[in-house]
Amino acid sequence: MNTLIAKQDQRITLLKGDITKLKVEAIVNAAKEQLTGGSGVDGAIHRAGGFQILQECMQLPIHYRDVRCPTGEAVITTGGNMSVPYVIHTVGPVWQGGASEEPILLKNAYRNSLEKAKEKGVHSIAFPNISTGVYAFPKHLAANIAVETVLAFLKEDDTLQQVIFCCFDEENYQIYHRLLS
Ligand code: AR6
């Protein structure tokens, strides 16, 4: 695996690989509002964690219609069959051109995931590149928002000791590599 420690904060690490294989206390899922599973990283996490994750998701309260996690918010389950204790499910925005509050909603998704981790006393967390797959958020802008939000959070927090940006595709990895080195 390619790895890099961020110049801005040594608690931030960049990795390329499959988030379900990481030895951390929490992994973040780029989920949909219904929390029913899907493709991409959501599919990989539900496959690795098994049916238990879906069962836990379906026990969470419904906000409206069939929405269990509104865009920008975050909820938590166990890791099911995975060794990771927690999965933090967040929902990034669908890119619609940029005028529908997509940047702020993406920032909220990172920030609320970090808050959930802090509530549980988690020391290490890994993020996928939320919204940059099926939801088509521009990768450069998404990476800038992700890095800025995590750096700002870490400035005020001493619980988290490691935040991993886990990139799956080479394009995202190169973008983060430039931002963090
Ligand atoms: N580990 C780490 N990152 C991964 C993995 C993996 N195993 N697999 C894919 N990625 P996406 P979104 C990366 O589409 O854009 C689902 O159907 C991928 O390369 O998973 O937020 C949900 O149910 C990309 O950079 O999430 C929602 O409906 C990143 O994960 C919708 O997709 C995010 O891509 C959410 O779309």
CSV table of C-alpha atoms and ligand atoms in Angstrom, one decimal:
chain,number,residue,atom,x,y,z
A,1,MET,CA,0.0,0.0,0.0
A,2,ASN,CA,1.2,3.5,-0.8
A,3,THR,CA,1.2,5.7,2.3
A,4,LEU,CA,2.0,9.3,3.2
A,5,ILE,CA,2.0,11.3,6.4
A,6,ALA,CA,0.6,14.8,5.9
A,7,LYS,CA,2.9,17.7,6.3
A,8,GLN,CA,0.2,19.8,7.9
A,9,ASP,CA,-0.6,17.4,10.7
A,10,GLN,CA,1.1,14.1,11.5
A,11,ARG,CA,-2.1,12.5,12.6
A,12,ILE,CA,-3.3,12.5,9.0
A,13,THR,CA,-2.3,9.6,6.8
A,14,LEU,CA,-3.0,9.0,3.1
A,15,LEU,CA,-3.4,5.5,1.9
A,16,LYS,CA,-4.5,3.8,-1.3
A,17,GLY,CA,-6.6,0.7,-1.0
A,18,ASP,CA,-9.7,-1.0,0.3
A,19,ILE,CA,-11.1,0.7,3.4
A,20,THR,CA,-12.7,-2.6,4.6
A,21,LYS,CA,-9.2,-4.0,5.2
A,22,LEU,CA,-7.9,-1.3,7.5
A,23,LYS,CA,-7.0,-1.8,11.2
A,24,VAL,CA,-8.7,1.2,12.7
A,25,GLU,CA,-11.4,1.9,15.3
A,26,ALA,CA,-13.9,3.4,12.8
A,27,ILE,CA,-14.4,3.4,9.0
A,28,VAL,CA,-16.7,5.9,7.3
A,29,ASN,CA,-19.2,4.7,4.7
A,30,ALA,CA,-20.4,6.9,1.8
A,31,ALA,CA,-24.0,5.8,2.2
A,32,LYS,CA,-27.3,6.9,0.7
A,33,GLU,CA,-30.0,8.5,2.8
A,34,GLN,CA,-32.1,5.3,3.1
A,35,LEU,CA,-29.0,3.4,4.5
A,36,THR,CA,-30.0,0.3,2.5
A,37,GLY,CA,-26.6,-0.3,1.0
A,38,GLY,CA,-25.6,0.2,-2.6
A,39,SER,CA,-22.6,0.1,-4.9
A,40,GLY,CA,-19.1,1.5,-4.5
A,41,VAL,CA,-17.7,1.7,-1.0
A,42,ASP,CA,-21.2,1.2,0.5
A,43,GLY,CA,-21.4,-2.1,-1.2
A,44,ALA,CA,-17.9,-3.2,-0.1
A,45,ILE,CA,-18.6,-2.3,3.5
A,46,HIS,CA,-22.0,-4.1,3.6
A,47,ARG,CA,-20.4,-7.2,1.9
A,48,ALA,CA,-17.5,-7.3,4.3
A,49,GLY,CA,-19.6,-6.6,7.4
A,50,GLY,CA,-22.5,-8.8,6.5
A,51,PHE,CA,-26.2,-8.6,7.2
A,52,GLN,CA,-25.8,-7.3,10.7
A,53,ILE,CA,-24.9,-3.8,9.5
A,54,LEU,CA,-28.1,-3.6,7.4
A,55,GLN,CA,-30.1,-4.8,10.4
A,56,GLU,CA,-28.6,-2.2,12.6
A,57,CYS,CA,-29.2,0.5,10.0
A,58,MET,CA,-32.9,-0.5,9.7
A,59,GLN,CA,-33.3,-0.1,13.4
A,60,LEU,CA,-32.3,3.6,13.3
A,61,PRO,CA,-35.2,6.1,13.3
A,62,ILE,CA,-36.7,7.4,10.1
A,63,HIS,CA,-36.6,11.2,9.8
A,64,TYR,CA,-39.1,11.5,6.9
A,65,ARG,CA,-40.3,9.2,4.2
A,66,ASP,CA,-37.7,6.5,4.1
A,67,VAL,CA,-34.7,8.7,5.1
A,68,ARG,CA,-32.6,7.4,8.0
A,69,CYS,CA,-29.6,9.7,7.5
A,70,PRO,CA,-30.3,13.1,5.8
A,71,THR,CA,-27.5,14.4,3.5
A,72,GLY,CA,-24.6,15.8,5.6
A,73,GLU,CA,-25.5,13.9,8.7
A,74,ALA,CA,-23.9,10.8,10.2
A,75,VAL,CA,-25.0,7.7,12.1
A,76,ILE,CA,-23.1,4.8,13.6
A,77,THR,CA,-23.3,1.0,13.7
A,78,THR,CA,-20.9,-1.7,14.6
A,79,GLY,CA,-18.7,-3.2,11.9
A,80,GLY,CA,-20.6,-6.5,11.9
A,81,ASN,CA,-18.3,-9.3,10.8
A,82,MET,CA,-15.4,-6.9,10.2
A,83,SER,CA,-12.8,-6.4,13.0
A,84,VAL,CA,-13.4,-2.6,12.9
A,85,PRO,CA,-15.6,-1.8,15.9
A,86,TYR,CA,-17.6,1.0,14.3
A,87,VAL,CA,-18.9,2.0,10.9
A,88,ILE,CA,-19.9,5.7,10.7
A,89,HIS,CA,-22.4,6.0,7.8
A,90,THR,CA,-22.6,9.5,6.3
A,91,VAL,CA,-24.3,10.8,3.2
A,92,GLY,CA,-22.5,13.1,0.9
A,93,PRO,CA,-24.4,15.4,-1.5
A,94,VAL,CA,-25.2,14.4,-5.1
A,95,TRP,CA,-23.3,16.9,-7.3
A,96,GLN,CA,-25.9,19.0,-9.2
A,97,GLY,CA,-23.6,21.8,-10.5
A,98,GLY,CA,-22.5,23.3,-7.3
A,99,ALA,CA,-25.3,25.8,-6.6
A,100,SER,CA,-27.3,23.5,-4.3
A,101,GLU,CA,-25.1,23.8,-1.2
A,102,GLU,CA,-23.0,20.8,-2.2
A,103,PRO,CA,-19.8,22.1,-0.7
A,104,ILE,CA,-21.3,22.9,2.7
A,105,LEU,CA,-23.2,19.5,2.7
A,106,LEU,CA,-19.9,17.7,2.0
A,107,LYS,CA,-18.2,19.6,4.8
A,108,ASN,CA,-21.0,18.6,7.1
A,109,ALA,CA,-20.6,15.0,6.2
A,110,TYR,CA,-16.9,15.0,7.2
A,111,ARG,CA,-17.5,17.1,10.3
A,112,ASN,CA,-20.5,15.1,11.6
A,113,SER,CA,-18.6,11.9,11.0
A,114,LEU,CA,-15.7,13.2,13.1
A,115,GLU,CA,-18.1,14.3,15.8
A,116,LYS,CA,-19.7,10.8,16.0
A,117,ALA,CA,-16.2,9.3,16.3
A,118,LYS,CA,-15.4,11.7,19.1
A,119,GLU,CA,-18.6,10.8,20.9
A,120,LYS,CA,-17.5,7.2,21.0
A,121,GLY,CA,-13.9,8.0,22.0
A,122,VAL,CA,-12.5,6.6,18.8
A,123,HIS,CA,-8.8,7.2,18.3
A,124,SER,CA,-8.4,6.2,14.6
A,125,ILE,CA,-10.8,6.7,11.7
A,126,ALA,CA,-10.6,6.2,8.0
A,127,PHE,CA,-12.5,8.1,5.3
A,128,PRO,CA,-13.3,7.2,1.7
A,129,ASN,CA,-13.5,10.0,-0.8
A,130,ILE,CA,-17.2,10.8,0.0
A,131,SER,CA,-19.4,11.8,-3.0
A,132,THR,CA,-16.7,11.4,-5.6
A,133,GLY,CA,-18.0,8.2,-7.2
A,134,VAL,CA,-21.7,7.7,-8.0
A,135,TYR,CA,-22.5,11.1,-6.6
A,136,ALA,CA,-20.1,12.8,-9.1
A,137,PHE,CA,-18.7,15.5,-6.9
A,138,PRO,CA,-15.6,17.1,-8.6
A,139,LYS,CA,-12.6,15.3,-7.0
A,140,HIS,CA,-10.3,18.3,-6.6
A,141,LEU,CA,-13.0,20.3,-4.8
A,142,ALA,CA,-14.0,17.4,-2.7
A,143,ALA,CA,-10.4,16.7,-1.6
A,144,ASN,CA,-9.9,20.4,-0.6
A,145,ILE,CA,-13.1,20.3,1.5
A,146,ALA,CA,-12.1,17.0,3.1
A,147,VAL,CA,-8.6,18.1,4.1
A,148,GLU,CA,-9.7,21.5,5.3
A,149,THR,CA,-12.5,20.1,7.4
A,150,VAL,CA,-10.3,17.4,9.0
A,151,LEU,CA,-7.5,19.9,9.7
A,152,ALA,CA,-9.9,22.3,11.4
A,153,PHE,CA,-11.4,19.6,13.5
A,154,LEU,CA,-8.0,18.2,14.6
A,155,LYS,CA,-6.9,21.7,15.7
A,156,GLU,CA,-9.6,21.6,18.4
A,157,ASP,CA,-9.5,17.8,19.2
A,158,ASP,CA,-7.1,15.6,21.1
A,159,THR,CA,-9.1,12.4,21.0
A,160,LEU,CA,-8.4,11.4,17.5
A,161,GLN,CA,-4.8,10.2,17.0
A,162,GLN,CA,-5.1,9.0,13.4
A,163,VAL,CA,-7.2,10.1,10.5
A,164,ILE,CA,-6.7,8.1,7.3
A,165,PHE,CA,-7.8,9.3,3.8
A,166,CYS,CA,-8.3,6.0,2.1
A,167,CYS,CA,-8.3,6.5,-1.7
A,168,PHE,CA,-9.4,3.7,-4.0
A,169,ASP,CA,-8.8,5.2,-7.4
A,170,GLU,CA,-5.4,6.6,-8.6
A,171,GLU,CA,-6.9,10.0,-9.5
A,172,ASN,CA,-8.1,10.7,-6.0
A,173,TYR,CA,-4.8,9.4,-4.6
A,174,GLN,CA,-2.7,11.7,-6.7
A,175,ILE,CA,-5.0,14.7,-5.8
A,176,TYR,CA,-4.6,14.0,-2.0
A,177,HIS,CA,-0.9,13.3,-2.4
A,178,ARG,CA,-0.4,16.8,-3.9
A,179,LEU,CA,-2.5,18.4,-1.1
A,180,LEU,CA,-0.8,16.7,1.8
A,181,SER,CA,2.9,16.6,0.7
B,1,AR6,N1,-12.6,1.3,-0.2
B,1,AR6,C1,-12.3,2.6,-0.3
B,1,AR6,N2,-12.9,3.4,-1.2
B,1,AR6,C2,-13.7,2.9,-2.2
B,1,AR6,C3,-14.0,1.5,-2.2
B,1,AR6,C4,-13.4,0.7,-1.2
B,1,AR6,N3,-13.6,-0.6,-1.1
B,1,AR6,N4,-14.8,1.2,-3.2
B,1,AR6,C5,-15.1,2.4,-3.8
B,1,AR6,N5,-14.4,3.4,-3.2
B,1,AR6,P1,-19.0,5.9,-4.1
B,1,AR6,P2,-20.6,8.3,-3.4
B,1,AR6,C6,-14.3,4.8,-3.5
B,1,AR6,O1,-19.7,5.8,-5.4
B,1,AR6,O2,-20.0,9.0,-4.6
B,1,AR6,C7,-23.6,4.0,-3.4
B,1,AR6,O3,-24.4,3.3,-4.2
B,1,AR6,C8,-14.6,5.3,-5.0
B,1,AR6,O4,-13.4,5.1,-5.8
B,1,AR6,O5,-18.9,4.6,-3.3
B,1,AR6,O6,-20.6,9.0,-2.1
B,1,AR6,C9,-24.4,4.6,-2.1
B,1,AR6,O7,-25.4,3.6,-1.7
B,1,AR6,C10,-14.9,6.8,-4.8
B,1,AR6,O8,-13.7,7.6,-4.8
B,1,AR6,O9,-19.8,6.9,-3.1
B,1,AR6,C11,-24.9,5.8,-2.6
B,1,AR6,O10,-26.1,5.6,-3.3
B,1,AR6,C12,-15.5,6.8,-3.3
B,1,AR6,O11,-15.3,5.5,-2.8
B,1,AR6,C13,-23.9,6.4,-3.6
B,1,AR6,O12,-23.2,5.2,-4.0
B,1,AR6,C14,-16.9,7.2,-3.2
B,1,AR6,O13,-17.6,6.6,-4.3
B,1,AR6,C15,-22.9,7.3,-2.9
B,1,AR6,O14,-22.0,7.8,-3.8
